[in-house]
Amino acid sequence: MSTTYSRRQRMWLAFLALFFLPLWVALTAQTDAPQSYPFLPYHPIRVYKVVSTYAELQFNKLMRLVPLFGHFARFQLTNSKKTDMIKNVAYGRGSNLLDIYIGTTPSSPLALDHSDDDNDSEHTVESNGSPVIIYVYGGAWDAGHKSMMMPMAQNLANQGYIVVVPDYTRYPRAKIEDMVSDVQDAVNWTVQTVTRYGGDPSNIFLMGSGSGAHVASLAVMHDAVEQLGCVPVPAVEGDTTPLVKIPSWPELPTDMGRKVGSQRFKERVQGLILFSGVFDITFYYAYLHKRGIEEVSAMPRVMHQSASNYLACSPSWLLASATAALETTELLEQVLPNSILIIHGEQDRLIPAHSSQTLFDLLCTAEIPNIKFKVYTGQSHLDPAIDLVLPSNPITSALLNDISDVVRPTPGTGASTPNGLLEEDDYVKHHQDQYTKDFSDSLQDTVLAY
């Protein structure tokens, strides 16, 4: 007996299929999912959590990105001639490409002819000492493209910065160690080449948002503790997964760095600018598990799906372990960047602001000369990065001022006070004890989730 549907019923079926098809793909089309079906335990609560989270993310993207197109079109018409852009320059050991943005200002007029850009073409300009920002975009470790960052990069370039936006290998083609390696290559390429575009190779800032902030901070924090010879080895009971190997930085062609005693520490970047980042992978996995979406997130697979590797890939854990292992935090000050800006949206439900707060507290114990942490009221996960695209937005001015305070610090700009209520030694001990407890609680949730 055949079943016939009315026109209205067919329309409803088509609508439901259109809405749930992307969700079905996300649930089932996993690159390294379990061998047996179903890929996920289709418990009603889990399905509800995944569907609601998916709908929330799509709604937030729609509400923020649709109005952006009009602003972007107007921005392009009125500002495109003020920025010189060099596209698809090869860098590093793979087939990755990067774009360079050079804004012309009255103090630094640049006019480059790049009509025949290729990997071998020369674009030499006299260096004007402009600060350099390397932007590592986010995208949950498995999405994104450098071309999507063009309006933000143009806006930053018009503030007088040389902006480098590299593409980097993402999941499923790469895992965390490959992404870190690509960021290292982008930094080394910039150190060697940026003077040709008017940049100062001794004044490079690494900027990242979301997962890009995690990759950028991991590259810098791991390098710092490695230089001090105190890279911690996590040992989680019952976890026999091979430990991820975060690559060491390639040697710099010049003798850049700061000399402390008989040692010279490599100075890769002058500063970090981190938007809405993930810095505690263990805590973040526990957070995803509570929301019921850890199975559809690329993050666990990027970090090799083990509790030990979640610790090894957590910049905050690396920093906390090094602080506990060293007799004095003065050495950390020598190997960490001089300036660090951390920004998070108060209403970020994708990556809680707790992640940024913890990293900031730990960095304060290292007495970084110029460190700033700012939580923007009413802002969600995408907002801080998107607001940098719109020059006319009131929040954009505040963000640009925050960036300028770190990139171009004035005598009045100094380190933020970690806690005005406790003496420094008491604060360090108090925070280390609290941080150990937070990680233990998150780790227990993580182990129980397997």
PDB file of C-alpha atoms in Angstrom, residues 114-228:
ATOM      1  CA  HIS A 114      52.537  43.339  -6.963  1.00  0.00           C
ATOM      2  CA  SER A 115      50.775  42.744 -10.239  1.00  0.00           C
ATOM      3  CA  ASP A 116      53.017  39.761 -10.907  1.00  0.00           C
ATOM      4  CA  ASP A 117      53.109  38.240  -7.427  1.00  0.00           C
ATOM      5  CA  ASP A 118      54.556  34.765  -7.186  1.00  0.00           C
ATOM      6  CA  ASN A 119      56.783  32.877  -4.825  1.00  0.00           C
ATOM      7  CA  ASP A 120      59.971  34.308  -6.309  1.00  0.00           C
ATOM      8  CA  SER A 121      58.953  37.907  -6.901  1.00  0.00           C
ATOM      9  CA  GLU A 122      60.631  40.639  -4.889  1.00  0.00           C
ATOM     10  CA  HIS A 123      58.719  43.360  -3.044  1.00  0.00           C
ATOM     11  CA  THR A 124      61.338  45.451  -1.349  1.00  0.00           C
ATOM     12  CA  VAL A 125      60.490  48.597   0.537  1.00  0.00           C
ATOM     13  CA  GLU A 126      62.528  50.522   3.031  1.00  0.00           C
ATOM     14  CA  SER A 127      61.706  49.396   6.547  1.00  0.00           C
ATOM     15  CA  ASN A 128      59.851  52.009   8.538  1.00  0.00           C
ATOM     16  CA  GLY A 129      59.905  49.989  11.741  1.00  0.00           C
ATOM     17  CA  SER A 130      56.154  49.305  11.728  1.00  0.00           C
ATOM     18  CA  PRO A 131      54.949  46.791  14.318  1.00  0.00           C
ATOM     19  CA  VAL A 132      53.977  43.445  12.815  1.00  0.00           C
ATOM     20  CA  ILE A 133      50.870  41.415  13.703  1.00  0.00           C
ATOM     21  CA  ILE A 134      50.624  37.758  12.660  1.00  0.00           C
ATOM     22  CA  TYR A 135      46.977  36.741  12.876  1.00  0.00           C
ATOM     23  CA  VAL A 136      46.111  33.078  13.517  1.00  0.00           C
ATOM     24  CA  TYR A 137      42.389  32.722  12.811  1.00  0.00           C
ATOM     25  CA  GLY A 138      40.033  30.417  14.686  1.00  0.00           C
ATOM     26  CA  GLY A 139      37.484  27.928  13.437  1.00  0.00           C
ATOM     27  CA  ALA A 140      37.305  25.080  15.983  1.00  0.00           C
ATOM     28  CA  TRP A 141      40.606  23.639  14.669  1.00  0.00           C
ATOM     29  CA  ASP A 142      38.915  22.330  11.498  1.00  0.00           C
ATOM     30  CA  ALA A 143      37.577  25.355   9.588  1.00  0.00           C
ATOM     31  CA  GLY A 144      38.495  28.835   8.390  1.00  0.00           C
ATOM     32  CA  HIS A 145      40.523  30.462   5.629  1.00  0.00           C
ATOM     33  CA  LYS A 146      42.850  33.442   5.478  1.00  0.00           C
ATOM     34  CA  SER A 147      40.685  35.234   2.904  1.00  0.00           C
ATOM     35  CA  MET A 148      37.896  35.510   5.492  1.00  0.00           C
ATOM     36  CA  MET A 149      40.183  37.698   7.604  1.00  0.00           C
ATOM     37  CA  MET A 150      40.651  40.377   4.918  1.00  0.00           C
ATOM     38  CA  PRO A 151      38.399  43.095   6.415  1.00  0.00           C
ATOM     39  CA  MET A 152      39.913  42.696   9.883  1.00  0.00           C
ATOM     40  CA  ALA A 153      43.440  42.690   8.478  1.00  0.00           C
ATOM     41  CA  GLN A 154      42.721  45.804   6.415  1.00  0.00           C
ATOM     42  CA  ASN A 155      41.383  47.631   9.435  1.00  0.00           C
ATOM     43  CA  LEU A 156      44.452  46.696  11.478  1.00  0.00           C
ATOM     44  CA  ALA A 157      46.786  47.645   8.616  1.00  0.00           C
ATOM     45  CA  ASN A 158      45.176  51.075   8.449  1.00  0.00           C
ATOM     46  CA  GLN A 159      46.253  51.583  12.073  1.00  0.00           C
ATOM     47  CA  GLY A 160      49.886  51.427  10.940  1.00  0.00           C
ATOM     48  CA  TYR A 161      50.607  47.719  11.460  1.00  0.00           C
ATOM     49  CA  ILE A 162      52.023  45.249   8.971  1.00  0.00           C
ATOM     50  CA  VAL A 163      49.545  42.354   9.136  1.00  0.00           C
ATOM     51  CA  VAL A 164      50.451  38.789   8.121  1.00  0.00           C
ATOM     52  CA  VAL A 165      47.608  36.263   7.840  1.00  0.00           C
ATOM     53  CA  PRO A 166      48.829  32.692   7.240  1.00  0.00           C
ATOM     54  CA  ASP A 167      46.726  29.712   6.315  1.00  0.00           C
ATOM     55  CA  TYR A 168      47.652  26.683   8.382  1.00  0.00           C
ATOM     56  CA  THR A 169      46.864  23.001   8.103  1.00  0.00           C
ATOM     57  CA  ARG A 170      43.659  22.063   9.905  1.00  0.00           C
ATOM     58  CA  TYR A 171      41.913  18.899  10.995  1.00  0.00           C
ATOM     59  CA  PRO A 172      41.465  16.256   9.569  1.00  0.00           C
ATOM     60  CA  ARG A 173      44.647  16.846   7.551  1.00  0.00           C
ATOM     61  CA  ALA A 174      46.550  17.842  10.675  1.00  0.00           C
ATOM     62  CA  LYS A 175      46.563  17.585  14.442  1.00  0.00           C
ATOM     63  CA  ILE A 176      47.800  19.982  17.082  1.00  0.00           C
ATOM     64  CA  GLU A 177      51.524  19.394  16.573  1.00  0.00           C
ATOM     65  CA  ASP A 178      51.189  20.136  12.844  1.00  0.00           C
ATOM     66  CA  MET A 179      49.269  23.356  13.516  1.00  0.00           C
ATOM     67  CA  VAL A 180      51.911  24.521  15.991  1.00  0.00           C
ATOM     68  CA  SER A 181      54.596  23.732  13.423  1.00  0.00           C
ATOM     69  CA  ASP A 182      52.820  25.879  10.825  1.00  0.00           C
ATOM     70  CA  VAL A 183      52.607  28.815  13.243  1.00  0.00           C
ATOM     71  CA  GLN A 184      56.313  28.445  13.995  1.00  0.00           C
ATOM     72  CA  ASP A 185      57.046  28.523  10.264  1.00  0.00           C
ATOM     73  CA  ALA A 186      54.912  31.640   9.821  1.00  0.00           C
ATOM     74  CA  VAL A 187      56.777  33.433  12.620  1.00  0.00           C
ATOM     75  CA  ASN A 188      60.190  32.436  11.264  1.00  0.00           C
ATOM     76  CA  TRP A 189      59.198  33.483   7.745  1.00  0.00           C
ATOM     77  CA  THR A 190      58.088  36.859   9.105  1.00  0.00           C
ATOM     78  CA  VAL A 191      61.309  37.379  11.067  1.00  0.00           C
ATOM     79  CA  GLN A 192      63.367  36.748   7.944  1.00  0.00           C
ATOM     80  CA  THR A 193      61.219  38.585   5.403  1.00  0.00           C
ATOM     81  CA  VAL A 194      59.084  41.318   6.923  1.00  0.00           C
ATOM     82  CA  THR A 195      61.661  44.093   6.487  1.00  0.00           C
ATOM     83  CA  ARG A 196      60.947  43.891   2.744  1.00  0.00           C
ATOM     84  CA  TYR A 197      57.422  45.072   3.492  1.00  0.00           C
ATOM     85  CA  GLY A 198      58.273  47.818   5.969  1.00  0.00           C
ATOM     86  CA  GLY A 199      57.974  45.774   9.161  1.00  0.00           C
ATOM     87  CA  ASP A 200      60.236  45.526  12.179  1.00  0.00           C
ATOM     88  CA  PRO A 201      61.321  41.890  12.752  1.00  0.00           C
ATOM     89  CA  SER A 202      62.110  42.633  16.398  1.00  0.00           C
ATOM     90  CA  ASN A 203      58.578  43.903  17.030  1.00  0.00           C
ATOM     91  CA  ILE A 204      56.347  40.965  16.051  1.00  0.00           C
ATOM     92  CA  PHE A 205      53.057  40.213  17.810  1.00  0.00           C
ATOM     93  CA  LEU A 206      51.194  36.935  17.497  1.00  0.00           C
ATOM     94  CA  MET A 207      47.416  37.401  17.511  1.00  0.00           C
ATOM     95  CA  GLY A 208      44.811  34.639  17.585  1.00  0.00           C
ATOM     96  CA  SER A 209      41.115  34.144  18.218  1.00  0.00           C
ATOM     97  CA  GLY A 210      39.279  31.046  19.460  1.00  0.00           C
ATOM     98  CA  SER A 211      41.181  27.928  18.481  1.00  0.00           C
ATOM     99  CA  GLY A 212      43.754  30.183  16.797  1.00  0.00           C
ATOM    100  CA  ALA A 213      44.468  31.772  20.178  1.00  0.00           C
ATOM    101  CA  HIS A 214      45.053  28.286  21.588  1.00  0.00           C
ATOM    102  CA  VAL A 215      47.495  27.292  18.838  1.00  0.00           C
ATOM    103  CA  ALA A 216      49.368  30.607  19.064  1.00  0.00           C
ATOM    104  CA  SER A 217      49.653  30.542  22.866  1.00  0.00           C
ATOM    105  CA  LEU A 218      50.646  26.867  22.915  1.00  0.00           C
ATOM    106  CA  ALA A 219      53.460  27.552  20.447  1.00  0.00           C
ATOM    107  CA  VAL A 220      54.798  30.358  22.645  1.00  0.00           C
ATOM    108  CA  MET A 221      54.224  28.808  26.096  1.00  0.00           C
ATOM    109  CA  HIS A 222      55.694  25.431  25.154  1.00  0.00           C
ATOM    110  CA  ASP A 223      58.734  27.142  23.661  1.00  0.00           C
ATOM    111  CA  ALA A 224      59.213  29.145  26.870  1.00  0.00           C
ATOM    112  CA  VAL A 225      59.142  26.177  29.244  1.00  0.00           C
ATOM    113  CA  GLU A 226      61.239  24.129  26.823  1.00  0.00           C
ATOM    114  CA  GLN A 227      63.956  26.780  26.841  1.00  0.00           C
ATOM    115  CA  LEU A 228      64.001  26.560  30.631  1.00  0.00           C
TER     116      LEU A 228
END
